[in-house]
mmCIF file of C-alpha atoms and ligand atoms in Angstrom:
data_model
loop_
_atom_site.group_PDB
_atom_site.id
_atom_site.type_symbol
_atom_site.label_atom_id
_atom_site.label_comp_id
_atom_site.label_asym_id
_atom_site.label_seq_id
_atom_site.Cartn_x
_atom_site.Cartn_y
_atom_site.Cartn_z
ATOM 1 C CA MET A 69 0.000 0.000 0.000
ATOM 2 C CA SER A 70 1.399 3.423 -0.859
ATOM 3 C CA GLY A 71 1.756 6.208 1.668
ATOM 4 C CA ASP A 72 -1.014 8.112 -0.079
ATOM 5 C CA GLU A 73 -3.391 5.174 0.107
ATOM 6 C CA ILE A 74 -2.664 4.699 3.798
ATOM 7 C CA TRP A 75 -3.203 8.382 4.485
ATOM 8 C CA LYS A 76 -6.452 8.442 2.482
ATOM 9 C CA GLY A 77 -7.739 5.487 4.535
ATOM 10 C CA LEU A 78 -6.609 7.097 7.767
ATOM 11 C CA SER A 79 -8.236 10.437 6.847
ATOM 12 C CA ALA A 80 -11.499 8.665 6.063
ATOM 13 C CA TYR A 81 -11.290 6.912 9.438
ATOM 14 C CA LEU A 82 -10.612 10.167 11.295
ATOM 15 C CA GLU A 83 -13.493 11.910 9.504
ATOM 16 C CA ALA A 84 -15.862 9.030 10.315
ATOM 17 C CA ARG A 85 -14.897 8.991 14.012
ATOM 18 C CA ARG A 86 -15.301 12.774 14.126
ATOM 19 C CA GLU A 87 -18.754 12.568 12.646
ATOM 20 C CA ILE A 88 -19.796 10.254 15.459
ATOM 21 C CA GLU A 89 -17.838 11.750 18.330
ATOM 22 C CA GLY A 90 -17.302 15.308 17.061
ATOM 23 C CA GLY A 91 -14.583 17.373 18.718
ATOM 24 C CA LEU A 92 -14.319 14.813 21.502
ATOM 25 C CA PHE A 93 -12.347 12.557 19.221
ATOM 26 C CA ILE A 94 -10.253 15.068 17.305
ATOM 27 C CA ASP A 95 -10.715 18.804 16.959
ATOM 28 C CA ASP A 96 -10.842 20.622 13.620
ATOM 29 C CA ASP A 97 -7.471 22.330 14.049
ATOM 30 C CA THR A 98 -5.648 19.066 14.809
ATOM 31 C CA LEU A 99 -7.276 17.330 11.863
ATOM 32 C CA GLU A 100 -6.300 20.161 9.509
ATOM 33 C CA THR A 101 -2.703 20.098 10.838
ATOM 34 C CA LEU A 102 -2.492 16.340 10.373
ATOM 35 C CA LYS A 103 -3.616 16.698 6.776
ATOM 36 C CA THR A 104 -0.713 18.985 5.958
ATOM 37 C CA VAL A 105 1.888 16.355 6.956
ATOM 38 C CA PRO A 106 3.064 14.404 3.885
ATOM 39 C CA ALA A 107 2.064 10.728 3.976
ATOM 40 C CA GLU A 108 5.697 9.556 3.917
ATOM 41 C CA ARG A 109 6.285 11.301 7.252
ATOM 42 C CA TYR A 110 3.685 9.090 8.933
ATOM 43 C CA LEU A 111 5.379 5.988 7.584
ATOM 44 C CA SER A 112 8.788 7.118 8.813
ATOM 45 C CA PHE A 113 7.666 7.504 12.448
ATOM 46 C CA GLU A 114 8.103 3.807 13.018
ATOM 47 C CA SER A 115 11.496 2.201 13.749
ATOM 48 C CA LEU A 116 12.664 -0.808 11.752
ATOM 49 C CA GLU A 117 12.249 -2.931 14.881
ATOM 50 C CA GLU A 118 8.668 -1.740 15.383
ATOM 51 C CA PHE A 119 7.945 -2.394 11.724
ATOM 52 C CA GLU A 120 9.278 -5.946 12.099
ATOM 53 C CA ARG A 121 7.111 -6.548 15.168
ATOM 54 C CA ARG A 122 4.050 -5.290 13.342
ATOM 55 C CA ILE A 123 4.436 -7.358 10.174
ATOM 56 C CA SER A 124 6.019 -10.583 11.437
ATOM 57 C CA GLY A 125 2.629 -12.218 11.901
ATOM 58 C CA CYS A 126 1.795 -11.542 8.229
ATOM 59 C CA ARG A 127 -0.873 -13.770 6.699
ATOM 60 C CA LYS A 128 -1.304 -11.918 3.389
ATOM 61 C CA CYS A 129 -0.361 -14.923 1.258
ATOM 62 C CA SER A 130 -0.509 -18.672 1.714
ATOM 63 C CA LEU A 131 3.213 -18.972 2.534
ATOM 64 C CA HIS A 132 2.346 -18.188 6.157
ATOM 65 C CA LYS A 133 0.781 -21.642 6.379
ATOM 66 C CA THR A 134 4.006 -23.473 5.562
ATOM 67 C CA ARG A 135 6.628 -21.207 7.123
ATOM 68 C CA THR A 136 8.395 -21.902 10.414
ATOM 69 C CA ASN A 137 9.518 -18.299 10.772
ATOM 70 C CA PHE A 138 8.893 -14.969 9.098
ATOM 71 C CA VAL A 139 12.347 -13.834 7.917
ATOM 72 C CA PHE A 140 12.277 -10.055 8.183
ATOM 73 C CA GLY A 141 15.991 -9.482 7.591
ATOM 74 C CA ALA A 142 18.940 -8.815 9.857
ATOM 75 C CA GLY A 143 21.858 -6.494 10.356
ATOM 76 C CA ASP A 144 22.535 -2.877 11.187
ATOM 77 C CA PRO A 145 19.346 -0.774 10.838
ATOM 78 C CA HIS A 146 21.538 2.322 10.417
ATOM 79 C CA THR A 147 23.742 0.888 7.680
ATOM 80 C CA GLY A 148 24.339 2.511 4.328
ATOM 81 C CA LEU A 149 24.282 -0.771 2.396
ATOM 82 C CA VAL A 150 21.430 -3.256 2.047
ATOM 83 C CA PHE A 151 21.674 -6.623 0.290
ATOM 84 C CA VAL A 152 18.444 -8.039 -1.131
ATOM 85 C CA GLY A 153 18.093 -11.729 -1.975
ATOM 86 C CA GLU A 154 15.237 -13.811 -3.291
ATOM 87 C CA ALA A 155 13.514 -15.662 -0.461
ATOM 88 C CA PRO A 156 14.386 -17.649 2.656
ATOM 89 C CA GLY A 157 15.499 -21.236 2.132
ATOM 90 C CA GLN A 158 15.188 -24.128 4.578
ATOM 91 C CA GLU A 159 17.859 -22.989 7.042
ATOM 92 C CA GLU A 160 16.635 -19.380 6.948
ATOM 93 C CA ASP A 161 13.065 -20.560 7.602
ATOM 94 C CA LEU A 162 14.228 -22.614 10.588
ATOM 95 C CA GLN A 163 16.392 -19.882 12.111
ATOM 96 C CA GLY A 164 14.286 -16.856 11.120
ATOM 97 C CA LYS A 165 17.415 -15.148 9.714
ATOM 98 C CA PRO A 166 18.407 -14.386 6.100
ATOM 99 C CA PHE A 167 21.325 -16.053 4.336
ATOM 100 C CA VAL A 168 22.343 -18.463 7.072
ATOM 101 C CA GLY A 169 22.650 -21.550 4.833
ATOM 102 C CA ARG A 170 25.316 -22.388 2.232
ATOM 103 C CA SER A 171 24.730 -19.207 0.219
ATOM 104 C CA GLY A 172 25.071 -17.095 3.336
ATOM 105 C CA LYS A 173 28.333 -18.781 4.319
ATOM 106 C CA LEU A 174 29.761 -17.955 0.903
ATOM 107 C CA LEU A 175 28.580 -14.359 1.156
ATOM 108 C CA ASP A 176 30.182 -14.096 4.611
ATOM 109 C CA GLU A 177 33.442 -15.517 3.280
ATOM 110 C CA VAL A 178 33.621 -13.074 0.385
ATOM 111 C CA LEU A 179 32.748 -10.116 2.614
ATOM 112 C CA ALA A 180 35.398 -11.263 5.114
ATOM 113 C CA SER A 181 38.011 -11.381 2.334
ATOM 114 C CA PHE A 182 37.460 -7.600 2.043
ATOM 115 C CA GLY A 183 37.608 -7.102 5.804
ATOM 116 C CA CYS A 184 33.837 -6.717 6.089
ATOM 117 C CA SER A 185 31.185 -8.491 8.117
ATOM 118 C CA ARG A 186 27.462 -8.865 7.432
ATOM 119 C CA LYS A 187 26.838 -7.145 10.800
ATOM 120 C CA GLU A 188 27.847 -3.842 9.179
ATOM 121 C CA PHE A 189 25.091 -4.148 6.578
ATOM 122 C CA PHE A 190 21.444 -5.148 6.393
ATOM 123 C CA ILE A 191 20.405 -8.303 4.551
ATOM 124 C CA CYS A 192 16.863 -9.173 3.568
ATOM 125 C CA ASN A 193 14.853 -10.779 0.788
ATOM 126 C CA ILE A 194 12.075 -10.006 -1.656
ATOM 127 C CA LEU A 195 9.900 -12.665 0.043
ATOM 128 C CA LYS A 196 9.890 -12.897 3.800
ATOM 129 C CA CYS A 197 8.591 -16.476 3.936
ATOM 130 C CA ARG A 198 10.050 -19.627 2.418
ATOM 131 C CA PRO A 199 8.316 -20.964 -0.689
ATOM 132 C CA PRO A 200 7.774 -24.725 -0.241
ATOM 133 C CA GLU A 201 10.632 -26.825 -1.673
ATOM 134 C CA ASN A 202 12.429 -23.530 -2.461
ATOM 135 C CA ARG A 203 10.332 -23.008 -5.590
ATOM 136 C CA LYS A 204 10.509 -19.634 -7.322
ATOM 137 C CA PRO A 205 8.352 -16.864 -5.807
ATOM 138 C CA LEU A 206 4.943 -16.553 -7.491
ATOM 139 C CA PRO A 207 3.860 -13.191 -8.943
ATOM 140 C CA ASP A 208 1.075 -12.787 -6.345
ATOM 141 C CA GLU A 209 3.475 -13.512 -3.499
ATOM 142 C CA ILE A 210 5.867 -10.896 -4.850
ATOM 143 C CA THR A 211 3.100 -8.311 -5.233
ATOM 144 C CA LEU A 212 1.953 -8.837 -1.655
ATOM 145 C CA CYS A 213 5.417 -8.963 -0.075
ATOM 146 C CA GLU A 214 7.288 -6.307 -2.059
ATOM 147 C CA PRO A 215 5.857 -3.332 -0.142
ATOM 148 C CA TYR A 216 7.549 -4.683 3.000
ATOM 149 C CA LEU A 217 10.898 -4.315 1.238
ATOM 150 C CA TRP A 218 9.991 -0.813 0.085
ATOM 151 C CA GLN A 219 9.188 0.179 3.650
ATOM 152 C CA GLN A 220 12.359 -1.433 5.019
ATOM 153 C CA LEU A 221 14.400 0.601 2.551
ATOM 154 C CA GLU A 222 12.383 3.728 3.331
ATOM 155 C CA LEU A 223 13.232 3.318 7.033
ATOM 156 C CA ILE A 224 16.915 2.404 6.545
ATOM 157 C CA LYS A 225 17.495 4.933 3.739
ATOM 158 C CA PRO A 226 20.666 3.165 2.525
ATOM 159 C CA LYS A 227 23.248 4.880 0.355
ATOM 160 C CA LEU A 228 23.347 1.739 -1.807
ATOM 161 C CA ILE A 229 21.182 -1.328 -2.444
ATOM 162 C CA VAL A 230 22.654 -4.530 -3.888
ATOM 163 C CA SER A 231 20.376 -7.171 -5.329
ATOM 164 C CA LEU A 232 21.676 -10.742 -5.225
ATOM 165 C CA GLY A 233 20.538 -12.869 -8.147
ATOM 166 C CA GLY A 234 18.116 -12.648 -11.019
ATOM 167 C CA VAL A 235 14.874 -12.820 -9.064
ATOM 168 C CA ALA A 236 15.703 -9.871 -6.809
ATOM 169 C CA ALA A 237 17.060 -7.829 -9.725
ATOM 170 C CA ASN A 238 14.129 -8.599 -12.007
ATOM 171 C CA VAL A 239 11.543 -7.856 -9.319
ATOM 172 C CA MET A 240 13.181 -4.575 -8.333
ATOM 173 C CA LEU A 241 13.873 -3.393 -11.873
ATOM 174 C CA LYS A 242 10.662 -4.854 -13.360
ATOM 175 C CA THR A 243 12.567 -6.542 -16.158
ATOM 176 C CA ASN A 244 13.516 -10.005 -17.379
ATOM 177 C CA ILE A 245 17.080 -9.206 -18.343
ATOM 178 C CA ALA A 246 19.770 -11.626 -17.147
ATOM 179 C CA VAL A 247 22.109 -10.644 -14.303
ATOM 180 C CA TYR A 248 25.218 -10.769 -16.474
ATOM 181 C CA LYS A 249 23.749 -7.945 -18.580
ATOM 182 C CA LEU A 250 22.485 -5.928 -15.611
ATOM 183 C CA ARG A 251 25.595 -6.009 -13.398
ATOM 184 C CA GLN A 252 28.142 -3.198 -13.054
ATOM 185 C CA GLN A 253 25.625 -0.463 -13.778
ATOM 186 C CA VAL A 254 23.940 1.808 -11.269
ATOM 187 C CA TYR A 255 20.126 1.854 -11.321
ATOM 188 C CA ASN A 256 17.653 3.990 -9.441
ATOM 189 C CA PHE A 257 15.364 2.093 -7.108
ATOM 190 C CA ARG A 258 12.756 4.340 -5.503
ATOM 191 C CA GLY A 259 15.290 7.179 -5.351
ATOM 192 C CA MET A 260 18.156 4.999 -4.102
ATOM 193 C CA PRO A 261 21.150 3.654 -6.094
ATOM 194 C CA LEU A 262 20.914 -0.066 -6.883
ATOM 195 C CA LEU A 263 23.654 -2.393 -8.110
ATOM 196 C CA VAL A 264 22.983 -5.906 -9.369
ATOM 197 C CA THR A 265 25.160 -8.943 -8.829
ATOM 198 C CA TYR A 266 24.881 -12.723 -8.871
ATOM 199 C CA HIS A 267 23.238 -14.839 -6.201
ATOM 200 C CA PRO A 268 25.751 -16.736 -4.038
ATOM 201 C CA SER A 269 23.966 -19.985 -5.031
ATOM 202 C CA TRP A 270 24.998 -19.263 -8.646
ATOM 203 C CA VAL A 271 28.578 -19.009 -7.421
ATOM 204 C CA ILE A 272 28.312 -22.319 -5.558
ATOM 205 C CA ARG A 273 27.033 -24.073 -8.705
ATOM 206 C CA ASN A 274 30.450 -23.654 -10.371
ATOM 207 C CA LEU A 275 32.876 -22.376 -7.765
ATOM 208 C CA PRO A 276 36.159 -22.330 -9.731
ATOM 209 C CA LYS A 277 34.622 -20.415 -12.637
ATOM 210 C CA ASN A 278 32.060 -18.236 -10.875
ATOM 211 C CA ARG A 279 33.737 -17.305 -7.620
ATOM 212 C CA PRO A 280 36.306 -14.895 -9.141
ATOM 213 C CA VAL A 281 33.504 -13.149 -11.055
ATOM 214 C CA PHE A 282 31.468 -12.714 -7.870
ATOM 215 C CA VAL A 283 34.518 -11.607 -5.865
ATOM 216 C CA ASP A 284 35.332 -9.035 -8.541
ATOM 217 C CA ASP A 285 31.750 -7.740 -8.505
ATOM 218 C CA MET A 286 31.794 -7.521 -4.726
ATOM 219 C CA LYS A 287 35.073 -5.611 -4.761
ATOM 220 C CA LYS A 288 33.604 -3.071 -7.203
ATOM 221 C CA ILE A 289 30.407 -2.865 -5.119
ATOM 222 C CA LEU A 290 32.280 -2.249 -1.858
ATOM 223 C CA ASP A 291 34.598 0.294 -3.531
ATOM 224 C CA TYR A 292 31.597 2.109 -4.965
ATOM 225 C CA TYR A 293 29.904 2.047 -1.567
ATOM 226 C CA LEU A 294 33.006 3.517 0.068
ATOM 227 C CA SER A 295 32.967 6.318 -2.494
ATOM 228 C CA LEU A 296 29.406 7.175 -1.420
ATOM 229 C CA ILE A 297 29.896 7.366 2.343
HETATM 230 N N1 LIG B 368 18.720 -17.362 -0.728
HETATM 231 C C1 LIG B 368 18.124 -16.162 -0.677
HETATM 232 O O1 LIG B 368 17.839 -15.560 -1.699
HETATM 233 N N2 LIG B 368 17.876 -15.655 0.513
HETATM 234 C C2 LIG B 368 18.181 -16.235 1.669
HETATM 235 O O2 LIG B 368 17.919 -15.682 2.717
HETATM 236 C C3 LIG B 368 18.815 -17.494 1.569
HETATM 237 C C4 LIG B 368 19.082 -18.035 0.376
#
C-alpha cells in the first residue's frame, strides 16, 4: 500500500470517528494540521524494529501456512548498504534469519576477504517467507510482499542497495534481463542507487569459474559504496 493510500484510509477513518464523536475525538485544528503532513512522514515515524514486530505475523499470502519463521531481515538498521536476496530457504526458515545456509556462508566468506562483516550491513529478501521446496516466488506472493521491502528501505534509507541474483534484480527493476547484462551499472530504485550482482547460489554451482567473477563484482560494489559514504 502506498503512503497516499494509507493516508487516504486514515483520513477517512478520522473523519468518520469525528462525525460520530465530534470534537471529543479530534478537533478541527488538529485534523487540519495532520492533513498537511506528507504521507511519507507518517510511515517514517516507526522504527525498523517496530515495523518488524508489526508485520512478522503476516498472513497476506498462503506462505504463512508453511513457514516456520517470518524472515524479516537482519543487520545494522543504520547501515548505508542493504543486500536483497530472493527468499528464505530451509535454514533461513528454521532460524528466522536471512542467508544463514550455504549461500550465506559464501557471502560471509567473500565479505570477510574484504575485511567486512554482514553485521555492518542489512540483509533481507524479496519474500519474507520460504516458498515450499524452495520453488521460485509466485507473482502474487511478490506483489503482496514487495511493499515490506519498500518500507524497510524507506526506514533504513541506505546509500546503496545490492540485489543478489536474477529474481531480486528482475523484481526490483521490473525486467527479465539476465544478471550478467544488468551487473556493473547503477540503477535507481525508488530514489536509491541499486547495483545488481549474482546470487551466491549461482557461485556455488560452479565455484572455480564463478567465484572470481562474484569476488570481482563484490570488490567493485564495496569500492563504490566507500565512495558514497
Ligand atoms: N537465498 C536467498 O535468496 N535468501 C536467503 O535468505 C537465503 C538463500
